[in-house]
Amino acid sequence: MLVLGLETSCDETGVALYDSERGLLADALFSQIDLHRVYGGVVPELASRDHVKRMLPLIRQVLGEAGVEAAQIEAIAYTFGPGLVGALLVGASCAQALAFAWGIPAVGVHHMEGHLLAPMLEEQPPAFPFVALLVSGGHTQLVRVDGIGRYQLLGESVDDAAGEAFDKTAKLMGLNYPGGPEIARLAENGTPGRFTFPRPMTDRPGLDFSFSGLKTFTLNTWQQCRDAGDASEQTRADVSLAFQEAVVDTLTIKCKRALKQTGLNSLVIAGGVSANQALRKSLESMLAGLKGKVFYARPRFCTDNGAMIAYAGCQRLLAGQHEGPEIKVQARWPMEQLPAI
Ligand code: KG4
Ligand code: ZN
């Protein structure tokens, strides 16, 4: 089945063509980062308007790159939620209009299920069951995954998501949006051991996370340095490294706990923060100790993209699922509500 996938949940317009027999045929992305950077974060109305501008040219580009005619497309998958409602509505309207015009089905995809299944597009995909760590700008969740739509939430953040903590901390230190890649880049030159930050909620049992205190701790450290006349690039790098180490260590401790609790030794990491090299390394060495394996997508499929939506939608379409002709989206949507296939 040849599926066109559309992603518009936040600040990236993603389009891809996935074929259940031939795999991924083409994918294209327009990132709005430059548009939002001057505001220090995503401006929802600007995001929606930009999705409108980019969607059709990206669809044409993907069709051209894959050498596919519109008439060959058999179904359309689009992000149904969670996300910014206006941005989601652009993708939903476009998908439903094209599906109606072309006389093909459309299926709404859960954005986090898209992230979770993105590693399935890689050469060595994970096999069910596994534990998934979903770490994006809006979510930090540990999930036991027994199949598509068979999700058991094991733990989640009680406040900021991991990506949000990176973004907010970066902003407090005067870095650009999005903060994750900025902090990761600075941390490469950080001095190990100069600062050590707390590992929140690791000293008590459970699989929930909290990152907002760590953000404040980081800000206080940065301000103390600045007040003492040291706002050097090196200090910024040292603070970035300490922050990243605290996040990575906390995530690693909780993943290890989740694997122990479930008795599994396969871990999938997905979402924007799963592109972080320090996190990958730390989880890989933890899993090596358990004789297990970590799975993740190539960096451009860790952050928002159309390929994961086309793939996830294709699996649900093959199982007979599709939407009616209504243009509907869902800004908030727990992943456990998804039907199993
Ligand atoms: O999955 P994603 O593209 O969008 C959401 O669904 O939220 O994730 C974006 C988040 C941002 O918070 C960004 O700062 C973070 O992922 N991120 C990173 C890295 N690359 C992106 N965080 C840490 N290290 C990175 N290399
Ligand atoms: Zn995302």
XYZ file of C-alpha atoms and ligand atoms in Angstrom:
368
model
C 0.000 0.000 0.000
C 1.367 3.400 -1.025
C 0.723 6.014 1.675
C 1.304 9.770 1.679
C 2.143 10.981 5.204
C 1.638 14.564 6.438
C 2.996 15.944 9.730
C 1.988 19.418 10.987
C 1.696 19.114 14.773
C 4.145 21.877 15.677
C 6.851 23.805 13.822
C 7.859 21.373 11.085
C 5.967 20.568 7.895
C 6.831 16.956 7.073
C 5.746 14.991 4.007
C 6.717 11.445 2.991
C 5.719 8.559 0.756
C 5.891 5.102 2.326
C 5.097 1.864 0.551
C 4.373 -1.265 2.580
C 6.256 -3.379 0.009
C 9.087 -1.079 -1.044
C 9.648 0.937 2.142
C 10.250 4.675 2.319
C 10.275 6.218 -1.186
C 10.866 9.894 -0.386
C 10.542 12.388 2.431
C 10.830 16.154 2.724
C 10.752 18.577 5.611
C 10.440 22.301 6.060
C 11.558 23.461 9.488
C 10.116 26.749 10.764
C 12.906 27.202 13.318
C 14.176 30.431 11.720
C 10.650 31.847 11.767
C 10.173 31.266 15.510
C 13.744 31.824 16.720
C 13.339 35.604 17.160
C 10.467 34.922 19.597
C 12.450 32.326 21.571
C 9.804 29.630 20.997
C 6.983 28.498 18.713
C 4.276 31.095 17.908
C 1.208 28.918 17.125
C -0.503 31.294 14.661
C 2.699 31.770 12.651
C 3.186 28.001 12.637
C -0.299 27.351 11.184
C 0.105 29.980 8.475
C 3.463 28.620 7.441
C 2.165 25.037 7.222
C -0.452 26.324 4.736
C 2.329 27.806 2.570
C 4.622 24.781 2.632
C 2.288 21.802 2.386
C 1.445 21.588 -1.326
C 4.965 22.429 -2.620
C 6.390 19.734 -0.300
C 3.840 17.177 -1.548
C 4.789 17.989 -5.151
C 8.490 17.702 -4.250
C 8.056 14.285 -2.639
C 5.995 12.955 -5.551
C 8.667 14.211 -7.968
C 11.538 12.662 -5.987
C 9.758 9.308 -5.745
C 8.669 9.397 -9.406
C 5.095 8.767 -8.290
C 1.891 10.143 -9.858
C -0.860 11.375 -7.542
C -3.169 8.693 -8.996
C -0.893 5.952 -7.593
C -1.326 7.070 -3.957
C -3.624 4.644 -2.152
C -4.179 6.415 1.188
C -3.209 9.481 3.225
C -1.983 9.515 6.824
C -1.933 12.764 8.805
C -1.130 13.769 12.375
C -4.424 13.831 14.302
C -2.841 14.941 17.602
C -1.473 15.764 20.098
C -0.093 19.148 19.087
C -1.039 22.751 18.335
C -4.653 22.741 17.240
C -4.268 25.265 14.402
C -1.200 23.533 13.016
C -2.905 20.116 13.220
C -5.957 21.491 11.396
C -3.830 22.457 8.382
C -2.608 18.871 7.953
C -6.074 17.409 8.639
C -7.782 19.755 6.138
C -5.207 19.095 3.479
C -5.313 15.307 4.001
C -9.104 15.136 4.004
C -9.420 17.395 0.933
C -6.916 15.329 -1.070
C -8.449 12.043 0.096
C -11.896 13.269 -1.002
C -10.608 14.525 -4.362
C -8.636 11.344 -5.056
C -11.288 8.994 -3.681
C -8.942 7.287 -1.203
C -9.056 6.757 2.599
C -7.386 9.022 5.156
C -6.190 7.925 8.576
C -5.357 10.106 11.595
C -2.114 9.213 13.378
C -1.079 9.809 16.981
C 2.076 11.944 16.830
C 3.798 10.042 19.663
C 2.957 6.682 18.093
C 4.652 8.064 14.994
C 7.791 8.856 17.014
C 7.625 5.494 18.785
C 7.510 3.580 15.487
C 10.136 5.696 13.649
C 12.942 3.189 14.492
C 10.942 0.628 12.434
C 12.155 2.518 9.349
C 15.766 1.557 10.110
C 17.649 -1.467 8.799
C 17.497 -3.353 12.100
C 14.057 -2.598 13.536
C 13.196 -3.564 17.122
C 10.919 -6.555 17.759
C 8.005 -6.420 20.207
C 7.885 -6.390 23.193
C 10.155 -3.551 24.270
C 10.339 -0.588 26.620
C 10.136 2.804 24.886
C 11.487 6.067 26.208
C 9.621 8.873 24.444
C 11.516 12.121 24.852
C 10.280 15.091 22.841
C 9.511 18.763 23.360
C 6.095 17.924 24.808
C 6.453 14.426 26.280
C 8.698 12.347 28.528
C 7.222 8.898 28.925
C 8.303 5.345 29.621
C 5.993 2.886 27.902
C 5.832 -0.886 27.735
C 5.090 -1.739 24.096
C 3.671 -5.178 23.269
C 2.556 -4.321 19.742
C 1.078 -1.445 17.750
C -1.559 0.166 19.973
C -0.642 -2.087 22.911
C 0.876 0.533 25.181
C 1.182 0.544 28.956
C 2.357 3.814 30.475
C 5.025 3.045 33.087
C 5.998 6.583 34.026
C 6.035 10.168 32.779
C 7.153 13.658 33.654
C 5.125 15.376 36.348
C 6.159 18.794 34.986
C 8.456 19.771 32.076
C 9.237 17.296 29.296
C 12.947 16.550 28.730
C 13.045 18.552 25.471
C 11.167 21.404 27.118
C 13.764 21.414 29.921
C 16.545 21.663 27.318
C 14.686 24.491 25.535
C 13.837 26.491 28.674
C 17.304 26.057 30.199
C 18.927 27.173 26.951
C 16.686 30.240 26.830
C 17.576 31.150 30.433
C 21.265 31.032 29.437
C 20.652 33.243 26.401
C 20.949 30.438 23.835
C 18.895 30.033 20.683
C 15.696 28.021 20.137
C 15.521 25.015 20.022
C 17.790 24.579 23.017
C 18.501 20.835 22.824
C 20.978 20.920 19.945
C 22.519 24.178 21.309
C 23.177 22.703 24.756
C 24.460 19.447 23.229
C 26.885 21.413 21.028
C 28.194 23.524 23.940
C 28.454 20.472 26.233
C 31.038 18.958 23.890
C 33.528 21.564 25.147
C 32.415 21.437 28.779
C 34.833 20.648 31.615
C 33.816 17.348 33.221
C 33.395 17.593 36.988
C 33.350 21.407 37.287
C 29.648 21.341 38.220
C 27.453 18.457 39.332
C 23.675 18.919 39.224
C 21.001 16.824 40.978
C 19.386 13.771 39.335
C 15.730 14.542 40.138
C 13.478 11.805 41.594
C 16.115 9.075 41.289
C 16.445 8.594 45.061
C 12.890 7.265 45.425
C 11.155 4.360 43.734
C 8.978 4.838 40.663
C 9.325 5.713 37.015
C 8.084 9.302 36.926
C 10.316 12.234 36.041
C 10.555 15.880 37.059
C 12.773 18.339 35.211
C 11.575 21.770 36.279
C 13.713 21.869 39.469
C 16.800 20.980 37.456
C 16.081 23.904 35.151
C 15.962 26.276 38.164
C 19.133 24.740 39.627
C 20.914 25.318 36.319
C 19.707 28.914 36.128
C 20.877 29.611 39.695
C 24.340 28.205 38.933
C 24.591 30.268 35.744
C 23.465 33.421 37.582
C 25.956 32.887 40.420
C 28.766 32.603 37.868
C 27.561 35.703 36.069
C 27.241 37.691 39.329
C 30.829 36.682 40.101
C 31.841 38.202 36.750
C 32.258 34.899 34.909
C 29.862 34.671 31.951
C 32.521 33.193 29.689
C 31.808 30.798 26.835
C 33.696 28.124 28.806
C 31.426 28.530 31.816
C 28.362 28.345 29.587
C 29.771 25.105 28.160
C 30.532 23.745 31.648
C 26.980 24.514 32.841
C 25.552 22.967 29.646
C 27.560 19.796 30.215
C 26.434 19.503 33.842
C 22.796 19.996 32.813
C 22.997 17.465 29.974
C 24.759 14.928 32.220
C 22.009 15.292 34.840
C 19.237 14.749 32.253
C 21.030 11.833 30.592
C 21.849 10.159 33.896
C 18.285 10.564 35.169
C 16.822 9.104 31.965
C 19.321 6.226 32.064
C 18.527 5.370 35.705
C 14.769 5.331 34.986
C 15.180 3.269 31.798
C 17.224 0.697 33.708
C 14.501 0.547 36.351
C 11.784 0.124 33.691
C 13.720 -2.718 32.030
C 14.190 -4.433 35.371
C 10.512 -4.014 36.273
C 9.299 -5.453 32.937
C 12.019 -8.083 32.593
C 12.748 -6.847 29.047
C 16.145 -6.000 27.548
C 15.132 -4.110 24.401
C 14.857 -0.326 24.633
C 13.553 2.050 21.959
C 14.253 5.756 22.304
C 12.254 8.176 20.189
C 11.407 11.879 19.875
C 13.681 14.887 19.417
C 15.851 14.285 22.500
C 16.680 10.757 21.241
C 18.970 12.498 18.731
C 21.219 13.423 21.672
C 24.528 11.567 21.309
C 25.373 11.586 25.030
C 21.996 9.983 25.787
C 22.505 7.300 23.135
C 25.981 6.479 24.477
C 24.846 6.301 28.082
C 21.885 4.020 27.246
C 24.043 1.849 25.016
C 26.543 1.210 27.784
C 23.716 0.526 30.288
C 22.078 -1.958 27.853
C 25.431 -3.632 27.130
C 25.556 -4.461 30.849
C 22.127 -6.120 30.529
C 23.092 -7.919 27.300
C 20.332 -5.952 25.589
C 20.045 -3.427 22.780
C 18.989 0.178 22.221
C 17.095 1.104 19.054
C 16.666 4.603 17.627
C 15.895 6.312 14.356
C 18.415 8.191 12.194
C 18.716 11.777 13.543
C 16.320 13.382 11.050
C 13.588 10.876 11.971
C 14.063 11.532 15.715
C 12.616 15.028 15.417
C 9.247 15.668 13.728
C 8.969 14.267 10.195
C 6.465 12.920 7.683
C 8.059 9.473 7.346
C 7.014 8.330 10.819
C 3.427 9.443 10.146
C 3.323 7.653 6.773
C 4.733 4.477 8.391
C 2.420 4.480 11.452
C -0.600 5.373 9.282
C 0.222 2.573 6.853
C 0.190 -0.014 9.662
C -3.235 1.172 10.829
C -4.623 1.339 7.273
C -3.418 -2.217 6.599
C -5.361 -3.235 9.725
C -8.496 -1.696 8.178
C -8.596 1.574 10.120
C -9.450 4.952 8.577
C -11.337 8.145 9.415
C -14.676 9.414 8.170
C -14.702 12.558 6.006
C -14.796 14.999 8.988
C -11.901 17.380 9.555
C -11.086 16.655 13.191
C -7.981 16.886 15.376
C -7.202 16.295 19.048
C -4.759 18.635 20.811
C -4.514 16.367 23.888
C -4.661 12.632 23.450
C -3.269 9.926 25.786
C -1.545 7.242 23.722
C -3.090 4.397 25.767
C -6.478 5.289 24.225
C -5.319 3.990 20.833
C -6.856 0.730 19.640
C -4.573 -2.287 19.334
C -4.011 -3.776 15.897
O 10.054 15.319 18.716
P 10.327 16.756 18.487
O 10.900 17.175 17.171
O 9.021 17.606 18.659
C 8.033 17.319 19.581
O 7.214 16.400 19.320
O 8.060 17.990 20.641
O 11.260 17.210 19.672
C 11.775 18.512 19.763
C 12.601 18.604 21.022
C 13.050 20.025 21.341
O 12.748 20.278 22.697
C 14.547 19.994 21.079
O 15.267 20.890 21.898
C 14.885 18.561 21.390
O 13.801 17.821 20.885
N 16.133 18.119 20.746
C 17.246 17.751 21.428
C 18.232 17.437 20.457
N 17.680 17.613 19.217
C 16.397 18.021 19.421
N 17.486 17.673 22.748
C 18.715 17.277 23.138
N 19.711 16.971 22.276
C 19.526 17.037 20.952
N 20.525 16.731 20.110
Zn 7.416 15.320 17.874
